[in-house]
PDB file of C-alpha atoms in Angstrom:
ATOM      1  CA  TRP A 160     -10.978  -4.350  21.069  1.00  0.00           C
ATOM      2  CA  CYS A 161     -12.927  -1.522  20.272  1.00  0.00           C
ATOM      3  CA  TYR A 162      -9.707   0.325  19.025  1.00  0.00           C
ATOM      4  CA  ASN A 163      -9.222  -2.810  16.938  1.00  0.00           C
ATOM      5  CA  GLY A 164     -12.380  -2.367  15.330  1.00  0.00           C
ATOM      6  CA  ALA A 165     -12.176   1.594  15.157  1.00  0.00           C
ATOM      7  CA  VAL A 166      -9.017   1.183  12.688  1.00  0.00           C
ATOM      8  CA  ARG A 167     -10.215  -1.546  10.705  1.00  0.00           C
ATOM      9  CA  LEU A 168     -13.379  -0.011   9.766  1.00  0.00           C
ATOM     10  CA  VAL A 169     -11.341   3.214   9.219  1.00  0.00           C
ATOM     11  CA  GLN A 170      -9.125   1.439   7.175  1.00  0.00           C
ATOM     12  CA  LEU A 171     -12.172   0.206   5.150  1.00  0.00           C
ATOM     13  CA  ARG A 172     -14.030   3.065   4.718  1.00  0.00           C
ATOM     14  CA  ASP A 173     -10.977   4.930   3.393  1.00  0.00           C
ATOM     15  CA  GLU A 174     -10.035   2.174   1.252  1.00  0.00           C
ATOM     16  CA  LEU A 175     -13.523   2.529  -0.370  1.00  0.00           C
ATOM     17  CA  ASP A 176     -13.202   5.736  -0.606  1.00  0.00           C
ATOM     18  CA  GLY A 177     -16.735   7.291   0.410  1.00  0.00           C
ATOM     19  CA  GLU A 178     -18.879   4.050  -0.449  1.00  0.00           C
ATOM     20  CA  LEU A 179     -19.368   3.575   3.551  1.00  0.00           C
ATOM     21  CA  THR A 180     -20.702   5.879   5.343  1.00  0.00           C
ATOM     22  CA  LEU A 181     -19.525   5.249   9.712  1.00  0.00           C
ATOM     23  CA  THR A 182     -21.682   6.863  11.809  1.00  0.00           C
ATOM     24  CA  TRP A 183     -20.358   6.229  15.282  1.00  0.00           C
ATOM     25  CA  LYS A 184     -22.152   6.381  18.453  1.00  0.00           C
ATOM     26  CA  ALA A 185     -21.362   6.607  22.281  1.00  0.00           C
ATOM     27  CA  PHE A 186     -21.446   3.607  24.636  1.00  0.00           C
ATOM     28  CA  LEU A 187     -19.705   3.633  28.673  1.00  0.00           C
ATOM     29  CA  LEU A 188     -18.270   0.888  29.466  1.00  0.00           C
ATOM     30  CA  ARG A 189     -17.511   2.435  32.621  1.00  0.00           C
ATOM     31  CA  PRO A 190     -20.248   5.091  32.974  1.00  0.00           C
ATOM     32  CA  TYR A 191     -19.551   5.776  36.652  1.00  0.00           C
ATOM     33  CA  PRO A 192     -16.733   7.533  38.237  1.00  0.00           C
ATOM     34  CA  LYS A 193     -14.245   5.193  40.367  1.00  0.00           C
ATOM     35  CA  GLN A 194     -11.328   5.011  40.961  1.00  0.00           C
ATOM     36  CA  ARG A 195      -8.599   2.172  40.634  1.00  0.00           C
ATOM     37  CA  SER A 196      -5.216   1.198  41.899  1.00  0.00           C
ATOM     38  CA  ILE A 197      -2.918   1.449  39.265  1.00  0.00           C
ATOM     39  CA  GLU A 198      -0.942  -1.798  40.914  1.00  0.00           C
ATOM     40  CA  LYS A 199      -4.522  -3.387  39.408  1.00  0.00           C
ATOM     41  CA  PHE A 200      -5.232  -1.696  36.341  1.00  0.00           C
ATOM     42  CA  ARG A 201      -1.495  -2.672  35.075  1.00  0.00           C
ATOM     43  CA  GLU A 202      -2.220  -6.343  36.334  1.00  0.00           C
ATOM     44  CA  TYR A 203      -5.745  -5.592  34.067  1.00  0.00           C
ATOM     45  CA  THR A 204      -4.130  -4.393  31.097  1.00  0.00           C
ATOM     46  CA  GLN A 205      -1.800  -7.460  30.639  1.00  0.00           C
ATOM     47  CA  SER A 206      -5.216  -8.574  28.571  1.00  0.00           C
ATOM     48  CA  TRP A 207      -4.373  -6.133  26.298  1.00  0.00           C
ATOM     49  CA  LEU A 208      -1.963  -7.708  25.240  1.00  0.00           C
ATOM     50  CA  ARG A 209      -4.573 -10.490  23.430  1.00  0.00           C
ATOM     51  CA  PRO A 210      -5.797  -7.461  21.070  1.00  0.00           C
ATOM     52  CA  ALA A 211      -2.787  -6.454  20.550  1.00  0.00           C
ATOM     53  CA  ALA A 212      -1.793  -9.835  18.939  1.00  0.00           C
ATOM     54  CA  GLN A 213      -4.183  -9.192  16.036  1.00  0.00           C
ATOM     55  CA  ALA A 214      -3.409  -8.591  13.146  1.00  0.00           C
ATOM     56  CA  GLY A 215      -4.748  -4.499  10.812  1.00  0.00           C
ATOM     57  CA  GLY A 216      -5.626  -3.346  14.929  1.00  0.00           C
ATOM     58  CA  GLY A 217      -4.383  -0.249  16.430  1.00  0.00           C
ATOM     59  CA  ARG A 218      -1.475  -0.201  18.932  1.00  0.00           C
ATOM     60  CA  PHE A 219      -0.972  -1.856  22.641  1.00  0.00           C
ATOM     61  CA  ARG A 220       0.740  -1.941  25.785  1.00  0.00           C
ATOM     62  CA  PRO A 221      -0.050  -2.643  29.214  1.00  0.00           C
ATOM     63  CA  TRP A 222      -0.035   0.423  31.520  1.00  0.00           C
ATOM     64  CA  VAL A 223       3.564   1.492  32.279  1.00  0.00           C
ATOM     65  CA  SER A 224       2.799   5.139  33.005  1.00  0.00           C
ATOM     66  CA  ASP A 225       2.860   6.853  37.239  1.00  0.00           C
ATOM     67  CA  ASP A 226      -0.933   8.345  35.562  1.00  0.00           C
ATOM     68  CA  LEU A 227      -3.833   7.110  37.419  1.00  0.00           C
ATOM     69  CA  PRO A 228      -5.810   5.164  35.275  1.00  0.00           C
ATOM     70  CA  PRO A 229      -8.876   6.690  33.592  1.00  0.00           C
ATOM     71  CA  SER A 230     -11.499   6.886  36.395  1.00  0.00           C
ATOM     72  CA  HIS A 231     -14.945   6.504  33.471  1.00  0.00           C
ATOM     73  CA  SER A 232     -15.268   6.685  30.305  1.00  0.00           C
ATOM     74  CA  VAL A 233     -17.552   9.828  30.313  1.00  0.00           C
ATOM     75  CA  PRO A 234     -15.307  12.094  29.530  1.00  0.00           C
ATOM     76  CA  PRO A 235     -13.560  10.720  26.015  1.00  0.00           C
ATOM     77  CA  GLN A 236     -16.478   9.983  25.105  1.00  0.00           C
ATOM     78  CA  ILE A 237     -17.511  14.158  25.286  1.00  0.00           C
ATOM     79  CA  ALA A 238     -14.403  15.233  23.699  1.00  0.00           C
ATOM     80  CA  VAL A 239     -14.681  13.245  20.555  1.00  0.00           C
ATOM     81  CA  LYS A 240     -18.012  15.213  20.530  1.00  0.00           C
ATOM     82  CA  ALA A 241     -16.150  18.369  21.338  1.00  0.00           C
ATOM     83  CA  ALA A 242     -14.094  16.940  18.352  1.00  0.00           C
ATOM     84  CA  ALA A 243     -16.304  16.331  15.839  1.00  0.00           C
ATOM     85  CA  ARG A 244     -18.231  20.070  16.377  1.00  0.00           C
ATOM     86  CA  GLN A 245     -14.992  21.480  14.659  1.00  0.00           C
ATOM     87  CA  GLY A 246     -14.766  18.784  12.270  1.00  0.00           C
ATOM     88  CA  GLY A 247     -11.975  17.321  13.962  1.00  0.00           C
ATOM     89  CA  PHE A 248     -14.025  13.732  14.882  1.00  0.00           C
ATOM     90  CA  ASP A 249     -11.519  11.949  12.547  1.00  0.00           C
ATOM     91  CA  ARG A 250      -8.140  12.523  14.151  1.00  0.00           C
ATOM     92  CA  PHE A 251      -9.138  12.791  17.597  1.00  0.00           C
ATOM     93  CA  HIS A 252     -11.209   9.678  17.580  1.00  0.00           C
ATOM     94  CA  LEU A 253      -8.336   7.402  17.253  1.00  0.00           C
ATOM     95  CA  ALA A 254      -5.687   9.302  18.927  1.00  0.00           C
ATOM     96  CA  VAL A 255      -7.502   9.052  21.679  1.00  0.00           C
ATOM     97  CA  MET A 256      -8.088   5.104  21.248  1.00  0.00           C
ATOM     98  CA  TYR A 257      -3.859   5.992  21.102  1.00  0.00           C
ATOM     99  CA  ALA A 258      -3.384   8.103  24.013  1.00  0.00           C
ATOM    100  CA  TYR A 259      -5.392   5.456  26.051  1.00  0.00           C
ATOM    101  CA  PHE A 260      -3.617   1.991  24.903  1.00  0.00           C
ATOM    102  CA  TRP A 261      -0.282   2.608  23.440  1.00  0.00           C
ATOM    103  CA  ASP A 262       0.687   6.060  25.850  1.00  0.00           C
ATOM    104  CA  ASN A 263      -1.072   4.962  28.957  1.00  0.00           C
ATOM    105  CA  ARG A 264      -2.678   8.476  29.471  1.00  0.00           C
ATOM    106  CA  ASN A 265      -5.865   9.034  31.406  1.00  0.00           C
ATOM    107  CA  VAL A 266      -8.071   9.940  29.177  1.00  0.00           C
ATOM    108  CA  SER A 267     -10.222  10.726  31.950  1.00  0.00           C
ATOM    109  CA  ASP A 268      -8.714  14.317  32.430  1.00  0.00           C
ATOM    110  CA  PRO A 269      -9.461  16.946  31.031  1.00  0.00           C
ATOM    111  CA  SER A 270      -5.946  18.043  30.308  1.00  0.00           C
ATOM    112  CA  VAL A 271      -4.851  15.412  28.601  1.00  0.00           C
ATOM    113  CA  LEU A 272      -7.919  15.603  26.161  1.00  0.00           C
ATOM    114  CA  ILE A 273      -7.512  19.288  25.146  1.00  0.00           C
ATOM    115  CA  ASP A 274      -3.797  17.858  24.824  1.00  0.00           C
ATOM    116  CA  ILE A 275      -4.627  15.623  22.581  1.00  0.00           C
ATOM    117  CA  ALA A 276      -7.413  18.046  20.956  1.00  0.00           C
ATOM    118  CA  LYS A 277      -4.052  20.262  20.414  1.00  0.00           C
ATOM    119  CA  ALA A 278      -2.373  17.597  18.805  1.00  0.00           C
ATOM    120  CA  CYS A 279      -4.843  17.291  16.580  1.00  0.00           C
ATOM    121  CA  GLU A 280      -4.809  20.769  15.393  1.00  0.00           C
ATOM    122  CA  LEU A 281      -8.196  21.275  17.448  1.00  0.00           C
ATOM    123  CA  ASP A 282      -9.069  24.949  19.060  1.00  0.00           C
ATOM    124  CA  PRO A 283      -8.166  24.332  22.300  1.00  0.00           C
ATOM    125  CA  ILE A 284     -10.099  26.861  23.610  1.00  0.00           C
ATOM    126  CA  ALA A 285     -13.700  25.652  21.810  1.00  0.00           C
ATOM    127  CA  PHE A 286     -12.986  22.980  22.889  1.00  0.00           C
ATOM    128  CA  SER A 287     -12.330  23.368  26.466  1.00  0.00           C
ATOM    129  CA  VAL A 288     -15.673  25.221  26.580  1.00  0.00           C
ATOM    130  CA  SER A 289     -17.182  22.339  24.331  1.00  0.00           C
ATOM    131  CA  LEU A 290     -15.958  19.919  27.366  1.00  0.00           C
ATOM    132  CA  GLN A 291     -18.295  21.520  29.746  1.00  0.00           C
ATOM    133  CA  ASP A 292     -20.998  21.995  27.556  1.00  0.00           C
ATOM    134  CA  GLU A 293     -24.497  20.038  29.195  1.00  0.00           C
ATOM    135  CA  SER A 294     -25.663  19.307  25.318  1.00  0.00           C
ATOM    136  CA  LEU A 295     -22.619  16.972  24.868  1.00  0.00           C
ATOM    137  CA  VAL A 296     -23.914  15.136  28.637  1.00  0.00           C
ATOM    138  CA  GLN A 297     -26.426  14.612  26.968  1.00  0.00           C
ATOM    139  CA  LEU A 298     -26.249  13.165  23.965  1.00  0.00           C
ATOM    140  CA  VAL A 299     -23.763  10.727  25.196  1.00  0.00           C
ATOM    141  CA  PHE A 300     -26.142   8.903  27.850  1.00  0.00           C
ATOM    142  CA  ASP A 301     -29.079   9.632  24.860  1.00  0.00           C
ATOM    143  CA  GLU A 302     -26.771   7.147  22.857  1.00  0.00           C
ATOM    144  CA  HIS A 303     -25.351   5.249  25.283  1.00  0.00           C
ATOM    145  CA  ASN A 304     -29.167   4.040  26.306  1.00  0.00           C
ATOM    146  CA  GLU A 305     -30.313   3.644  22.761  1.00  0.00           C
ATOM    147  CA  ALA A 306     -27.152   1.024  22.049  1.00  0.00           C
ATOM    148  CA  VAL A 307     -28.553  -0.519  25.816  1.00  0.00           C
ATOM    149  CA  ASN A 308     -32.354  -0.394  24.519  1.00  0.00           C
ATOM    150  CA  ALA A 309     -30.982  -1.882  21.468  1.00  0.00           C
ATOM    151  CA  GLY A 310     -29.383  -4.586  23.386  1.00  0.00           C
ATOM    152  CA  ILE A 311     -25.968  -4.187  22.524  1.00  0.00           C
ATOM    153  CA  THR A 312     -23.407  -5.234  25.911  1.00  0.00           C
ATOM    154  CA  GLY A 313     -20.282  -3.829  24.751  1.00  0.00           C
ATOM    155  CA  VAL A 314     -17.895  -2.404  21.823  1.00  0.00           C
ATOM    156  CA  PRO A 315     -17.227  -2.522  19.207  1.00  0.00           C
ATOM    157  CA  THR A 316     -20.623  -2.973  17.923  1.00  0.00           C
ATOM    158  CA  VAL A 317     -21.102  -2.560  14.886  1.00  0.00           C
ATOM    159  CA  VAL A 318     -24.999  -2.180  13.361  1.00  0.00           C
ATOM    160  CA  ALA A 319     -25.452  -3.126   9.864  1.00  0.00           C
ATOM    161  CA  PRO A 320     -28.587  -1.844   7.426  1.00  0.00           C
ATOM    162  CA  GLY A 321     -31.756  -3.196   9.146  1.00  0.00           C
ATOM    163  CA  GLY A 322     -30.376  -2.583  12.500  1.00  0.00           C
ATOM    164  CA  PHE A 323     -28.093  -6.459  12.631  1.00  0.00           C
ATOM    165  CA  GLN A 324     -25.710  -6.291  15.413  1.00  0.00           C
ATOM    166  CA  ILE A 325     -22.187  -7.484  14.733  1.00  0.00           C
ATOM    167  CA  PRO A 326     -20.534  -7.563  18.080  1.00  0.00           C
ATOM    168  CA  GLY A 327     -17.123  -7.678  19.084  1.00  0.00           C
ATOM    169  CA  ALA A 328     -13.844  -6.875  16.659  1.00  0.00           C
ATOM    170  CA  GLN A 329     -14.133  -8.407  13.081  1.00  0.00           C
ATOM    171  CA  ASP A 330     -10.865  -8.846  10.800  1.00  0.00           C
ATOM    172  CA  LEU A 331     -11.243  -6.406   8.084  1.00  0.00           C
ATOM    173  CA  SER A 332     -11.922  -9.255   5.478  1.00  0.00           C
ATOM    174  CA  PHE A 333     -15.157  -9.491   7.695  1.00  0.00           C
ATOM    175  CA  TYR A 334     -16.284  -5.936   7.180  1.00  0.00           C
ATOM    176  CA  ARG A 335     -14.801  -6.017   3.366  1.00  0.00           C
ATOM    177  CA  HIS A 336     -16.997  -8.931   3.048  1.00  0.00           C
ATOM    178  CA  LEU A 337     -20.052  -7.634   4.802  1.00  0.00           C
ATOM    179  CA  VAL A 338     -19.792  -4.489   2.865  1.00  0.00           C
ATOM    180  CA  GLN A 339     -19.333  -6.409  -0.338  1.00  0.00           C
ATOM    181  CA  LYS A 340     -23.122  -8.154   1.119  1.00  0.00           C
ATOM    182  CA  LEU A 341     -25.068  -5.328   1.656  1.00  0.00           C
ATOM    183  CA  ARG A 342     -24.851  -3.190  -1.432  1.00  0.00           C
TER     184      ARG A 342
END
């Protein structure tokens, strides 16, 4: 659902040509490493067919790769922050979700993240160094804890001005209506 929400929010931001500012923050669905069997993970990814059926979202397919599934969500969250340091947040953010949900790549593997960064035309050496930066690790956990303390329990959750929370991937028309109401 986070992928559908991100695709729709980026589309709306682009439609509004600078009128909408999005601030993306980390939320860790799997904060601790835990290896899952590929068979059980393949079964789990059948649930991706639900968000895949929604119009105007990301591309999904159940896991067909022989790669192990991601062990946790910290590495891709750090990677998004590393990409942002190079001004590549927008390119990398959706690319890492596409790599996971469509290409079935293990986005907890640093080499996969570096490949995605290269494809997004980021400096792979600076990106690799940033993946090891403890300040980015701390930032990811600080943002996660901020969300938990605000009562957020999942992604996507849009926090509108005034702290109003909208959980779940909403249709693009809903997001458009929300922006109109907030103007």
